[in-house]
Structure formats: C-alpha cells, structure tokens
XYZ file of C-alpha atoms in Angstrom:
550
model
C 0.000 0.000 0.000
C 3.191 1.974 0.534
C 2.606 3.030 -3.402
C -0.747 3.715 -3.569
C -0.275 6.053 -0.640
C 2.552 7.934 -1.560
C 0.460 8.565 -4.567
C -2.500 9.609 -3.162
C -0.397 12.364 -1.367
C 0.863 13.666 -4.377
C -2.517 13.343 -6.059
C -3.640 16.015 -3.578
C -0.786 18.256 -3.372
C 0.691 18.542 -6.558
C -0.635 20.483 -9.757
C -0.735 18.992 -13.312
C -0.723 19.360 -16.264
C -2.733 16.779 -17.336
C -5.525 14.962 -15.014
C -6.682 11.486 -16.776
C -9.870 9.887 -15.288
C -10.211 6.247 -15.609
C -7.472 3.496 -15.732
C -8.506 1.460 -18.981
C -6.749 1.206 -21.477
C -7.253 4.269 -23.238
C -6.547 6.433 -19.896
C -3.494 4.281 -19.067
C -1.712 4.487 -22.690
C -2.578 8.064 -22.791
C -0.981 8.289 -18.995
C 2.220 6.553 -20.452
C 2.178 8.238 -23.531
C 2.050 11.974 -22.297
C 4.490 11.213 -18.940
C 6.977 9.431 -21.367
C 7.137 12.317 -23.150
C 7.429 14.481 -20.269
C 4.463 16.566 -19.419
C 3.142 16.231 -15.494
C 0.314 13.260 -15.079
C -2.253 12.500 -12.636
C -4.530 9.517 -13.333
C -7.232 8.295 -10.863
C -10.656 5.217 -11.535
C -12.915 4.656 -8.711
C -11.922 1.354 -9.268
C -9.253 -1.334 -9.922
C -7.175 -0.663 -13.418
C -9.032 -2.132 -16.031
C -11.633 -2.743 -14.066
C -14.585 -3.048 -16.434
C -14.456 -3.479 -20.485
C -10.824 -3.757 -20.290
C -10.813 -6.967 -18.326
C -13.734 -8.693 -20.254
C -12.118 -8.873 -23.578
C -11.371 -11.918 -25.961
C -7.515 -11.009 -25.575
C -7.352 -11.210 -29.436
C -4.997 -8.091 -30.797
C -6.891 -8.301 -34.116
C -6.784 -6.034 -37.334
C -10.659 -6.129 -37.514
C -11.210 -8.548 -40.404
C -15.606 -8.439 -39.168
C -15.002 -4.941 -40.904
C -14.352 -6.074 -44.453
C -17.455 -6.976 -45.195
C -18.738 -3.539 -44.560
C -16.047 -2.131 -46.653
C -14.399 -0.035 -43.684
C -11.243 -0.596 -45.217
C -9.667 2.676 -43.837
C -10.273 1.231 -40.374
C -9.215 -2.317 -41.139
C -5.866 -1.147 -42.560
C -5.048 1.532 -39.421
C -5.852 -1.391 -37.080
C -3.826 -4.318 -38.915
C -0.964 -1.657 -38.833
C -1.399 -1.400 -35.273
C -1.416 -4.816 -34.586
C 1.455 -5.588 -36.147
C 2.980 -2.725 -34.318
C 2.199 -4.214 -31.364
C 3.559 -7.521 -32.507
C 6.917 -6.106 -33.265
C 7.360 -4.121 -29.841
C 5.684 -6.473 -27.660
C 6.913 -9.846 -29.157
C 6.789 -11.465 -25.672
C 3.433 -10.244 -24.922
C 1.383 -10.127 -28.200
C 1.983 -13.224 -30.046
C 0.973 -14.174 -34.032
C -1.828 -16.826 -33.753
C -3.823 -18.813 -36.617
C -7.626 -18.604 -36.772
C -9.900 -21.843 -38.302
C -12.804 -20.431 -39.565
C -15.235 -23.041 -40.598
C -18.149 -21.933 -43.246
C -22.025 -23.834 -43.026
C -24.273 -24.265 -45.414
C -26.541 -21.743 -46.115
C -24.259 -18.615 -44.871
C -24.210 -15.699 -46.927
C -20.942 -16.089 -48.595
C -19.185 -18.520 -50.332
C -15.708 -20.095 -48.125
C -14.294 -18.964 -51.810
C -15.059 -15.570 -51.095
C -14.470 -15.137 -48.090
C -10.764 -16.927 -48.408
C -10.420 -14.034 -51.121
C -11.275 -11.470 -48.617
C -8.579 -13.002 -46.367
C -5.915 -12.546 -48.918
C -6.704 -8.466 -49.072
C -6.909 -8.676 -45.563
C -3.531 -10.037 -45.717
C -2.188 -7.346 -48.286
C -3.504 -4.666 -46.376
C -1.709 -5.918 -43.316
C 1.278 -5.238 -45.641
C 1.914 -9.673 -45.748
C 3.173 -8.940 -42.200
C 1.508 -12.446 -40.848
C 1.528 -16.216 -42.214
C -0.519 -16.143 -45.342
C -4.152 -17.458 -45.607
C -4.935 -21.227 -46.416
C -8.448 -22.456 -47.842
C -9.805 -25.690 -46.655
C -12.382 -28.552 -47.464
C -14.430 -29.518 -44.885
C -12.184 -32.782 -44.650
C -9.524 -30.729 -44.224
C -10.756 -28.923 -41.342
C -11.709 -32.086 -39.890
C -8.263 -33.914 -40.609
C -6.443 -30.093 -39.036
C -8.672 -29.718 -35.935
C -10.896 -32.992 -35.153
C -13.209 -31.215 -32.697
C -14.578 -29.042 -35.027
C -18.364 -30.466 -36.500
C -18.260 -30.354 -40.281
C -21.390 -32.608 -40.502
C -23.030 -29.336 -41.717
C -19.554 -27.292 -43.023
C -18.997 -26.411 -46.896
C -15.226 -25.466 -46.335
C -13.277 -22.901 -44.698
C -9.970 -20.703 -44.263
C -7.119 -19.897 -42.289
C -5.586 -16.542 -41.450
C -3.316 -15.160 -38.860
C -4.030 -12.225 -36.008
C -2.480 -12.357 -32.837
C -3.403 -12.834 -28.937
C -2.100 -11.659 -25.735
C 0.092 -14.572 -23.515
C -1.238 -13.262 -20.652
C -4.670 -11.225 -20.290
C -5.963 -8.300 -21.232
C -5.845 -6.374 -17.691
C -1.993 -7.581 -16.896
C -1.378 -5.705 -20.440
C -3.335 -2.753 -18.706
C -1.373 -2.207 -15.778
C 2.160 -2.411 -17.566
C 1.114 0.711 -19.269
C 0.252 1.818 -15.826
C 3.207 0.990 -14.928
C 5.111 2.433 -17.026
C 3.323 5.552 -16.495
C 4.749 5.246 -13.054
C 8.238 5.076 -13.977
C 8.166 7.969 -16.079
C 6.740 10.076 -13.450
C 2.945 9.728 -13.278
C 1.164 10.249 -9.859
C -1.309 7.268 -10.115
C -3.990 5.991 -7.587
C -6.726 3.466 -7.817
C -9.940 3.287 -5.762
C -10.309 7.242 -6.216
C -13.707 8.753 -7.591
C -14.358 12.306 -9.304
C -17.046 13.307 -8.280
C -17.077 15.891 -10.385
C -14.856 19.236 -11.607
C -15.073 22.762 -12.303
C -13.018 24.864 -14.631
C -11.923 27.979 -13.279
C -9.028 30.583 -14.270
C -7.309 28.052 -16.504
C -7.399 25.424 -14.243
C -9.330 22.243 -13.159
C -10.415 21.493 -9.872
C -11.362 17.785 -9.618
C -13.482 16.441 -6.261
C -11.796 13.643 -5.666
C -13.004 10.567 -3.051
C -10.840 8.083 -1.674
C -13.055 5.085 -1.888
C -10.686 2.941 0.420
C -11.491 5.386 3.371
C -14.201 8.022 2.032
C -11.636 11.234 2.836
C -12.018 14.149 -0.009
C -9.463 16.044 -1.494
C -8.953 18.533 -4.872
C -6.927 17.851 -7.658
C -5.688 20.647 -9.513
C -4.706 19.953 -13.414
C -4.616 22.563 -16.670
C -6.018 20.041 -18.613
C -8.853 17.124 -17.979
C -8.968 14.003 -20.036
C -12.224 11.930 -19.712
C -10.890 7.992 -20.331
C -13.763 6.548 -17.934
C -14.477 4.155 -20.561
C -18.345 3.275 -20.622
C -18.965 6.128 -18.140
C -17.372 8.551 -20.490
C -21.092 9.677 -21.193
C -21.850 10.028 -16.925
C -18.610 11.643 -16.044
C -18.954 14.509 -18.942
C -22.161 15.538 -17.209
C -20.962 16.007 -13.883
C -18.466 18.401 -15.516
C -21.203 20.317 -17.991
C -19.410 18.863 -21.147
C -21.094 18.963 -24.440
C -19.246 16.560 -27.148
C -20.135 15.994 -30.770
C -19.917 11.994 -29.847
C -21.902 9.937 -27.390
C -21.783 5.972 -26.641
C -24.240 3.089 -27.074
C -23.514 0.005 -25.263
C -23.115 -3.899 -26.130
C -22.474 -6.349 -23.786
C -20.716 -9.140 -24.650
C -19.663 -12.125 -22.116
C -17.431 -15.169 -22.370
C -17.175 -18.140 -20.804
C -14.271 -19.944 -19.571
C -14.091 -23.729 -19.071
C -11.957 -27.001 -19.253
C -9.267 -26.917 -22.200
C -11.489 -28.364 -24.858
C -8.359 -28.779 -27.462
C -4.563 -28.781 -27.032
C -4.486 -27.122 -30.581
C -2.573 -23.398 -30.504
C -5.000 -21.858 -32.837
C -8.670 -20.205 -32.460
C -11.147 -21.674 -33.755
C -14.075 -19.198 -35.569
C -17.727 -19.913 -36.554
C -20.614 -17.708 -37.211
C -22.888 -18.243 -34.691
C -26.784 -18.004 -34.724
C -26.926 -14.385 -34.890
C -23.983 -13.865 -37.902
C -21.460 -12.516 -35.379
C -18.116 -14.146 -34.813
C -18.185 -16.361 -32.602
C -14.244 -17.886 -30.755
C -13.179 -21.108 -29.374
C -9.581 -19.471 -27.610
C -6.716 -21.128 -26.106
C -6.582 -20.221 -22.359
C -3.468 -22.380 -21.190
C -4.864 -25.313 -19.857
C -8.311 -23.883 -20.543
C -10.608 -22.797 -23.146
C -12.631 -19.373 -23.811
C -15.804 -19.192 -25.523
C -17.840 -16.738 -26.900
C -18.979 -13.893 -27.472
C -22.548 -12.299 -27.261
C -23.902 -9.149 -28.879
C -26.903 -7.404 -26.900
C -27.571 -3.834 -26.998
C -27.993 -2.563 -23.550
C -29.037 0.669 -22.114
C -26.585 1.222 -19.437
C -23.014 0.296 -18.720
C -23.635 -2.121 -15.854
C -24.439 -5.327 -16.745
C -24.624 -9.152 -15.667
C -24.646 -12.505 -16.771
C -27.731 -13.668 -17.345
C -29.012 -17.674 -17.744
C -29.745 -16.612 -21.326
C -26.181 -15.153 -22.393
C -24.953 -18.680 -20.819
C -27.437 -20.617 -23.250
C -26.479 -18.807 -26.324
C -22.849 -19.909 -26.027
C -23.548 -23.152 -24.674
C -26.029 -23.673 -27.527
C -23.795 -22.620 -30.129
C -20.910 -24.467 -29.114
C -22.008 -27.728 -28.429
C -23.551 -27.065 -32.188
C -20.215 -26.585 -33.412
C -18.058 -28.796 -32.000
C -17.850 -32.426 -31.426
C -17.938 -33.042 -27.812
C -17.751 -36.518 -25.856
C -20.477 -34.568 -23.689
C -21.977 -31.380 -24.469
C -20.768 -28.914 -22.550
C -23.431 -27.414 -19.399
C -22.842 -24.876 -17.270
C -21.549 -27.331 -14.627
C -18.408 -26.860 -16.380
C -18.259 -23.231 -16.341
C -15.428 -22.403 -14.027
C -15.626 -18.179 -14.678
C -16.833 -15.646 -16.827
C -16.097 -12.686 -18.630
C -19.014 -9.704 -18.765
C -18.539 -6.268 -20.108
C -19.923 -3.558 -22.467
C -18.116 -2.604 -25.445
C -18.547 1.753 -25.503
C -19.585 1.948 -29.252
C -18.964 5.692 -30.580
C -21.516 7.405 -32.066
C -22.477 11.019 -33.480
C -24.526 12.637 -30.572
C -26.422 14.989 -33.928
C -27.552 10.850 -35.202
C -29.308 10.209 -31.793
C -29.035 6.480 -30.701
C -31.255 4.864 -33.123
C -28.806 2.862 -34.789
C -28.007 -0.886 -35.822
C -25.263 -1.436 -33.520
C -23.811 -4.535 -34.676
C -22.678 -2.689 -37.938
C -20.803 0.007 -35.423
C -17.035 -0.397 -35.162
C -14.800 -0.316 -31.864
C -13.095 2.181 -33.562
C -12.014 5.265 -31.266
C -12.783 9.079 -31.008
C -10.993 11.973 -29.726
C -13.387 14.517 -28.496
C -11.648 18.199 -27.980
C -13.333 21.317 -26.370
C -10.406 23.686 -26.498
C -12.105 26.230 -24.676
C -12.609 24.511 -21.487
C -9.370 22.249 -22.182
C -11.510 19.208 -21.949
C -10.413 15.994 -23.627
C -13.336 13.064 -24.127
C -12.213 9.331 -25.482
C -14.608 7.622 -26.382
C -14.854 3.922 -28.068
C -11.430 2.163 -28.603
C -10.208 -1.449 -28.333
C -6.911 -2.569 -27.297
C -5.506 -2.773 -30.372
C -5.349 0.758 -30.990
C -3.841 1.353 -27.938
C -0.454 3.138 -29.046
C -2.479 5.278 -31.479
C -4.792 6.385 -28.663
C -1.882 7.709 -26.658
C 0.102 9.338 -29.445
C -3.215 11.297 -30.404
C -3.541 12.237 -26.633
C -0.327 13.556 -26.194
C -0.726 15.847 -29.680
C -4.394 17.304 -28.572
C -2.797 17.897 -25.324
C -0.139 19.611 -27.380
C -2.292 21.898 -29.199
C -4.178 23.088 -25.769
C -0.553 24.922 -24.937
C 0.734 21.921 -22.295
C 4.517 21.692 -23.415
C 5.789 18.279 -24.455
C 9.194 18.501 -23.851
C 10.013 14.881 -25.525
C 7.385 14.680 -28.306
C 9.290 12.146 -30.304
C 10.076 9.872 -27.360
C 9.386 6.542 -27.713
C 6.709 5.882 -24.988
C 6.136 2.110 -25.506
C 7.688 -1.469 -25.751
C 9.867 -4.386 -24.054
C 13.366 -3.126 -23.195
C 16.561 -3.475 -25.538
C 17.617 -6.572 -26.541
C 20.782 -5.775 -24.563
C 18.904 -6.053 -21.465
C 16.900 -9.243 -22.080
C 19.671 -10.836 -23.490
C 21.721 -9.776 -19.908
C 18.483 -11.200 -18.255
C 18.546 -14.414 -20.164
C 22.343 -15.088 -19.454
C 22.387 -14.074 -15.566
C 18.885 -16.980 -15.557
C 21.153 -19.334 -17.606
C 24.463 -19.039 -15.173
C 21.952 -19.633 -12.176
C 20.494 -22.604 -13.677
C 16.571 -20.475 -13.388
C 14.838 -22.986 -15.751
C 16.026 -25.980 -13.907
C 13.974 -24.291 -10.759
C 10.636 -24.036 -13.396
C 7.564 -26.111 -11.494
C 6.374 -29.235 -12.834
C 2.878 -28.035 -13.744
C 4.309 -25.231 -15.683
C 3.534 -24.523 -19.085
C 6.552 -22.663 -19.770
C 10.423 -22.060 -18.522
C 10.715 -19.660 -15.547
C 13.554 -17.455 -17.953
C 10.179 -16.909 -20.633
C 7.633 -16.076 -17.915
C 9.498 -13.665 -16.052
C 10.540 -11.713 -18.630
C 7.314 -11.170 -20.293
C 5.563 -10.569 -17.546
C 8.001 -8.053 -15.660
C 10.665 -7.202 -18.081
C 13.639 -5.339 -16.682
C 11.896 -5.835 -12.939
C 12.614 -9.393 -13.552
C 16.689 -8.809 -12.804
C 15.774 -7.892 -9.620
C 13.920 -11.280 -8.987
C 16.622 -13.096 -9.665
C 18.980 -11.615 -6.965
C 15.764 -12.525 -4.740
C 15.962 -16.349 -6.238
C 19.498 -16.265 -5.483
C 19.561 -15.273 -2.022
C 16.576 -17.678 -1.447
C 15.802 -20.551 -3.757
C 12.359 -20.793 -2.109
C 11.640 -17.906 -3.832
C 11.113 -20.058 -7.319
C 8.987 -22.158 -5.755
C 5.173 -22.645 -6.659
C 3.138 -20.146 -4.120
C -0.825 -21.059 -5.233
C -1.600 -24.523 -6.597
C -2.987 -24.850 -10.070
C -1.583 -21.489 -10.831
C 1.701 -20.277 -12.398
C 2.677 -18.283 -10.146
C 6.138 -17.881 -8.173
C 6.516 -16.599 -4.399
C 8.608 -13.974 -5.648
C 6.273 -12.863 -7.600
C 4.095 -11.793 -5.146
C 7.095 -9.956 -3.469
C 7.219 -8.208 -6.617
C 3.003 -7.605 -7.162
C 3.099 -6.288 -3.463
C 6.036 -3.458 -3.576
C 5.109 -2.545 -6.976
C 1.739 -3.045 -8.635
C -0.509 -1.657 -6.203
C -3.093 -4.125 -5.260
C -5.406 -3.017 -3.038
C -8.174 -5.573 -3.008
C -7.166 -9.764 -3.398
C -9.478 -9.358 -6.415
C -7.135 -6.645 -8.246
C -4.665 -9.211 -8.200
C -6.706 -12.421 -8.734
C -8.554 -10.987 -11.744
C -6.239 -8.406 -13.021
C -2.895 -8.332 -12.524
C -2.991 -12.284 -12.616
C -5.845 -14.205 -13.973
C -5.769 -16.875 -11.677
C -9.458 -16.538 -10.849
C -10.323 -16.767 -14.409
C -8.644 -20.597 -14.592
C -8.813 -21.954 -10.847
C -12.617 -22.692 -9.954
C -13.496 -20.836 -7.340
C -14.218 -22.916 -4.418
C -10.598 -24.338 -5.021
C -9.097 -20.983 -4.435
C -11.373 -20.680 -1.594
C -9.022 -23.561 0.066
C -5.815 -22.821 -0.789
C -3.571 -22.502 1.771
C -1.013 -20.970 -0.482
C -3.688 -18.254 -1.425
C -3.870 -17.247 2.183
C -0.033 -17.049 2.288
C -0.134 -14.764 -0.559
C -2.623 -12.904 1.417
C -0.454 -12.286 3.744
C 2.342 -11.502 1.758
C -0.004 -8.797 -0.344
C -1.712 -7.566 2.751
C 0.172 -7.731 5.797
C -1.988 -7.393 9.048
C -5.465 -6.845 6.511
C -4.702 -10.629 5.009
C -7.877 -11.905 6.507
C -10.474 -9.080 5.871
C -9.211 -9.027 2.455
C -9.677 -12.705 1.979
C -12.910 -13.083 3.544
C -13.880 -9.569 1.400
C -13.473 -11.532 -1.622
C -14.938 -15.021 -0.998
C -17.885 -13.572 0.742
C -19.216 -12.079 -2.556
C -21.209 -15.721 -4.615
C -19.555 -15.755 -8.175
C -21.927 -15.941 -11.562
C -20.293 -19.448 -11.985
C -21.907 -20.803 -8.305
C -25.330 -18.834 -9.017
C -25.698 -20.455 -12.489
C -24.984 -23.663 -11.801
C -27.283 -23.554 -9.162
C -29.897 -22.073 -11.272
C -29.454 -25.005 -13.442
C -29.463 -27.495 -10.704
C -32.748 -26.422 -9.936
C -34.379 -26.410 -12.970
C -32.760 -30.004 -13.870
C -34.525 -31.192 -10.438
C -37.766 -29.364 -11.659
C-alpha cells in the first residue's frame, strides 16, 4: 500500500498538467504516452485498473477482419498496422496466432469468397503475418478434429495475434510504465465531479478505500472513464459531438477443450463471430452481442445458453458442454462511438470499436470515447498531440513511450537466468520455462527477482496450486503493482481466478499465504472480502441445478 499512498499524497498536493480519469486502457496508454514524453500526469478510476471493459475482452490483438465486409477498409488497414505494431514491440506479450474459420451451409458467402477477402486482408496488413490457407471440410476435420463439419462447406485460415497473458496484466504495464516515467497514479479514487476555473481544473476527488475528499488541480482534464465517459462529462457540464451506445458481450471460460494453438471461428446463430480461444490449460468461448441501455451489466441464464447452444452445435464433444463446467466468466460492455447529432437509433452490430478523440479547447476538456486494445499506441500518441495543441509543453514529443526493453537487457536477463540454472527451478505443472515467464511478464523488474531467487531458492517455488505463479512474484506484485483488493490481483494483474474454480481458491492454503504476503496485518479481511461475494459461476450452476430437479 506503501505506493498507492505515496500517490494519493501527491494526487492532492501537486498540480498537473494533465488529469486522466479512468485506468482502462485508453486512460493508461494516454498516462504513459504523455508522462513518457514528459508533461506532469495525474490519473485516478474509482476502481481497480481495467476494471470493467478492459478486463472482459477476448484477448485477441486483431486487425478487424468483421469490418471487411462492410467495406471499412480505412479502419481495417489503421488497425492491422497497429497490430502488427504491437507484434513487433511487444513480441513477448502479443503473439501471431492462426484462426480456423469453418463456413455452413446456407451462410451468406461462399468459403471462396471469403478466403479471397482473407488474402486483401492479408495485403492490407502489408503480408506482415503467415498467409491465408483455404480448406475442405475434410480438411478442417483432418487439421482440428473437434470441429463439426457434418453441416460445413469449407473454410480458411488466417493469422491475427493474442495476448500470452490477459488483457488487464497488459493494462497495468502501461500503468506501470506511467509510473516510472513520473505519473502520480492511484486506484480506488472517484471524481465526483470538476469545475473549470481561471485556466485550471479542480477535480473532487473521493478516496473510496477510506471516504476522505481532497482537490486535484490539473490545466487540462482528459475523460478515459471508458463506458462512463457519457456520466462523467455531465458532472463536468461537457457537451461533445460523440456519445456511446452500449453492447455487452460475455465469455465463458471452461476445461481446455483442445490442445491445438490456434482459435477456432464460426458464425454463430446471430452472424457474429463467434471464438473457441486457447486459455493455457483452458478454453474461452464466446462472445454475445446485446444492446444494452446502461453500462452495468450481468450474466444472465440466457447469455450462458447462447454460447452453450452454439458451441455444443459446433463442436464435437464426448459430452456437451453445461454450465456445470463453467469455471468463470467474462461480462462487459463494449462503448460503441456514435455522433450525438444521429441520436441512438442505430443498428449497432454494424458500429465499429473504432475510437474518437473529443476536444473542447475552450474549457481544455479531452473526451475518449470507443477504442479497443488494439489501438492502444495510437490512442496515446493522439492524446499527447491534442494535449499539445491546448498549450501543455511536451518537452520529448518524439520519445518513444512504448515497448519491451533493448535486446541488450533481455539478453543480460537471459544469461544471468542461464548461469543460475533459473529454468532448472521451473515447477512441474508449468507450461513454460521460468527465464520466458518472467521476462514477459516483468521485463527489466525481472533482474531484480533473480537476486531474490538467489539469495533464497524458495523464492522459485510454486506459491498457489494450479496457478503459475512464483513466491517472488508476489514480493514483486506487493512493492510494486498496487493491489489493493485480493481481487485486483486475482482478476487483473494475474488471472488466476479466471482458470482456478473458485471454491478451489477458496481452500488454498497458499492463497492465504499470498494474502499475507499482499496484505500484511489486513490478510484476513481481504480474503474473507473476496470469498464472501457468490460468483456468476456458483449462481448459475445452481440455477441449473434447480431447474434439472424441476
């Protein structure tokens, strides 16, 4: 907490130039973005980092191949060069990945057609991935034998990519990183709203931890609350050109289903994309597409049915798969941008993810609204420029905000984890050598864990079962990442409640060690804080107990 607090103190007693509300991913590349360049940063969410839609993603870093059949091909080439921008700077992070998409009969296009549309999908990611491959439905059945072709007319294969870990670990590194540049970064703090006065905001700010109030003072205010973009522009008296509507879309997360490294893509009932994604030793399903009024939302027994429904459809299972076997899931909105002048009566499954700056120069009032992770580094290079043009000097505008570290200091990572024999220390149930893991998940903080694994060799040892996870790991997630709730590290900076069932967790004894390592004296009401809240996993399978026994 040592972080968090020494933040919070500089939160209320500094000034800023720039003030960024909400810690998605649009407020935390714009955070790292305009402090790597050097201007004076302040970023608060009454939450966790990437505590709503950027936790609930599919963790695919995709080009947006859905938009080619609309014909947005300005959007699908910006985003396939940002992907594969991401690829190159992140190549331990955001890895290349092939996608089976299987075609049935009666669908609207031909697989001929839609192979052809891979190929300019392809060119227009300038042939930076594997190229396409057409299939019969033999073939698909001969590549991946889980898939049901009973009903298939053929199919392709194209590349996009995925992130190793999850979506809200690739969050908080941009937090991070914000951090290390300078930033003055808290979570669990609320606006509860701002006024503009002489030049200057004033932002009433709540500690949600303890409820204490305190002003924070910034030149210029940059609205990144994500879905509450809308909420938090009228407690300041904004009026933008751009509005959102909201879709929520949930996944599902059960038992590996396939050892195969690839997604697997249909079109489900509706027309939408629908994934089968490699989770480690567990699969991802989904996603749904309903239009929603508001940004909160829940899992319902009918979000569950459409997946379930559509996947047993599509693959060949030895038992269909029921919500018994459900061990998490994923629920969010996806803030769709709109013109505010068009009103909200719109079809928005043909809407893109695509992002929106929104300036008001005279009040010095930035609004982001939309986005997707794959734009990330665009939407923090466009930040930094508005903030530019509202007179905040940049002192390091060219500065290269983003990325792993120099090869010189992985490779000086990789030989000190050599000399010390680190993969021979590597856990039995892990997927993958210590050396890999600790590098792409902590980068040049990972030297310092091995001076910790030298001292102690305990320190490589396996902390919570059925996780990957290291004890000096936690060391490191304690002094540095600013978890504040078991949950922020659980969910977000790990995802071990995504793969470990939850009642398992619930008996851990290395959990509670964790606990104590993350929380000190507060170990217990933290633990008991989390496992007193009933998942969506427990209440469904319940419901369906019930109705089974009915």
């Amino acid at each position: 907490m040592k972080l968090r607090n020494s933040n919070l103190d500089k939160l209320a007693n500094d000034d800023f130039d720039v003030l960024i509300i909400g810690g998605g991913i649009n407020g935390a590349s714009a955070a790292a973005a305009l402090a790597g360049k050097g201007a004076r940063v302040g970023l608060i969410d009454r939450g966790d980092f990437a505590g709503s839609t950027s936790m609930h993603s599919s963790n695919l870093v995709w080009g947006g191949i859905k938009y080619m059949e609309s014909k947005d091909f300005g959007l699908v080439r910006k985003l396939c060069k940002s992907r594969n921008h991401l690829i190159k700077n992140y190549p331990s992070t955001v890895e290349e990945i092939r996608f089976l998409t299987t075609i049935s009969k009666g669908f609207r296009h031909h697989p001929s057609y839609l192979y052809a549309g891979t190929w300019l999908y392809w060119l227009m990611g300038n042939a930076f991935t594997k190229i396409p491959k057409l299939f019969t439905p033999k073939g698909i059945k001969n590549s991946e034998p889980i898939v049901n072709t009973e009903n298939a007319v053929g199919g392709f294969e194209y590349s996009d990519a995925i992130l190793h870990d999850n979506d809200a670990r690739f969050v908080f590194n941009f937090i991070r990183h914000a951090i290390d540049y300078g930033a003055s970064i808290a979570n669990y703090v609320e606006s509860n709203g701002a006024s503009y006065e002489d030049g200057r905001w004033v932002v009433q700010a709540r500690n949600v931890i303890d409820g204490s109030t305190f002003p924070i003072r910034a030149k210029v205010l940059v609205n990144a609350a994500g879905p509450w973009v809308d909420h938090h522009n009228k407690l300041t008296g904004q009026q933008t050109q751009h509005q959102h509507l909201y879709s929520k879309g949930i996944h599902l997360i059960v038992p590996q289903l396939t050892d195969s490294k690839r997604v697997l893509a249909f079109f489900a009932n509706d027309g939408r994309l629908f994934f089968v994604i490699p989770m480690g030793n567990r699969t991802c399903i989904g996603t749904t597409d309903t239009h929603m009024e508001q940004p909160e939302v829940d899992v319902t027994q009918e979000d569950i049915d459409f997946v379930l429904e559509n996947i047993n459809t599509r693959l060949t299972l030895e038992k269909p798969i029921t919500t018994a076997d459900i061990i998490s899931t994923r629920c969010g909105v996806r803030p769709l941008a709109i013109k505010s002048s068009k009103g909200k009566d719109r079809d928005f499954q043909q809407l893109s993810r695509k992002h929106v700056v929104d300036t008001n120069a005279d009040s010095a009032h930035i609004s982001i609204f939309g986005g997707k992770l794959t734009d990330c580094l665009n939407v923090g290079d466009e930040i930094s420029d508005e903030v530019s043009k509202l007179g905040i000097d940049i002192p390091f505008p060219d500065y290269k905000w983003y990325g792993e570290p120099s090869e010189d200091v992985k490779r000086e990572f990789m030989q000190q984890a050599e000399r010390m024999g680190l993969d021979e220390m590597t856990p039995e149930t892990s997927s993958e050598p210590l050396s890999k893991r600790l590098w792409r998940r902590y980068a040049a903080q990972s030297l310092d864990m091995l001076e910790q694994i030298r001292q102690d060799p305990r320190e490589a040892e396996l902390l919570i079962e059925g996780t990957e996870y290291i004890r000096c790991e936690l060391r490191q997630t304690h002094r540095s990442e600013m978890v504040t709730k078991l949950d922020d590290f659980l969910r977000r900076r790990a995802k071990v409640s995504l793969v470990v069932p939850h009642e398992e967790l619930r008996h851990s004894e290395g959990l509670k060690e964790a606990c104590h390592m993350l929380f000190g004296d507060q170990a217990e009401e933290r633990f008991n804080e989390y496992f007193d809240k009933v998942p969506d996993t427990a209440r469904f399978t319940e419901n369906n107990q019930n109705r089974v026994s009915a």
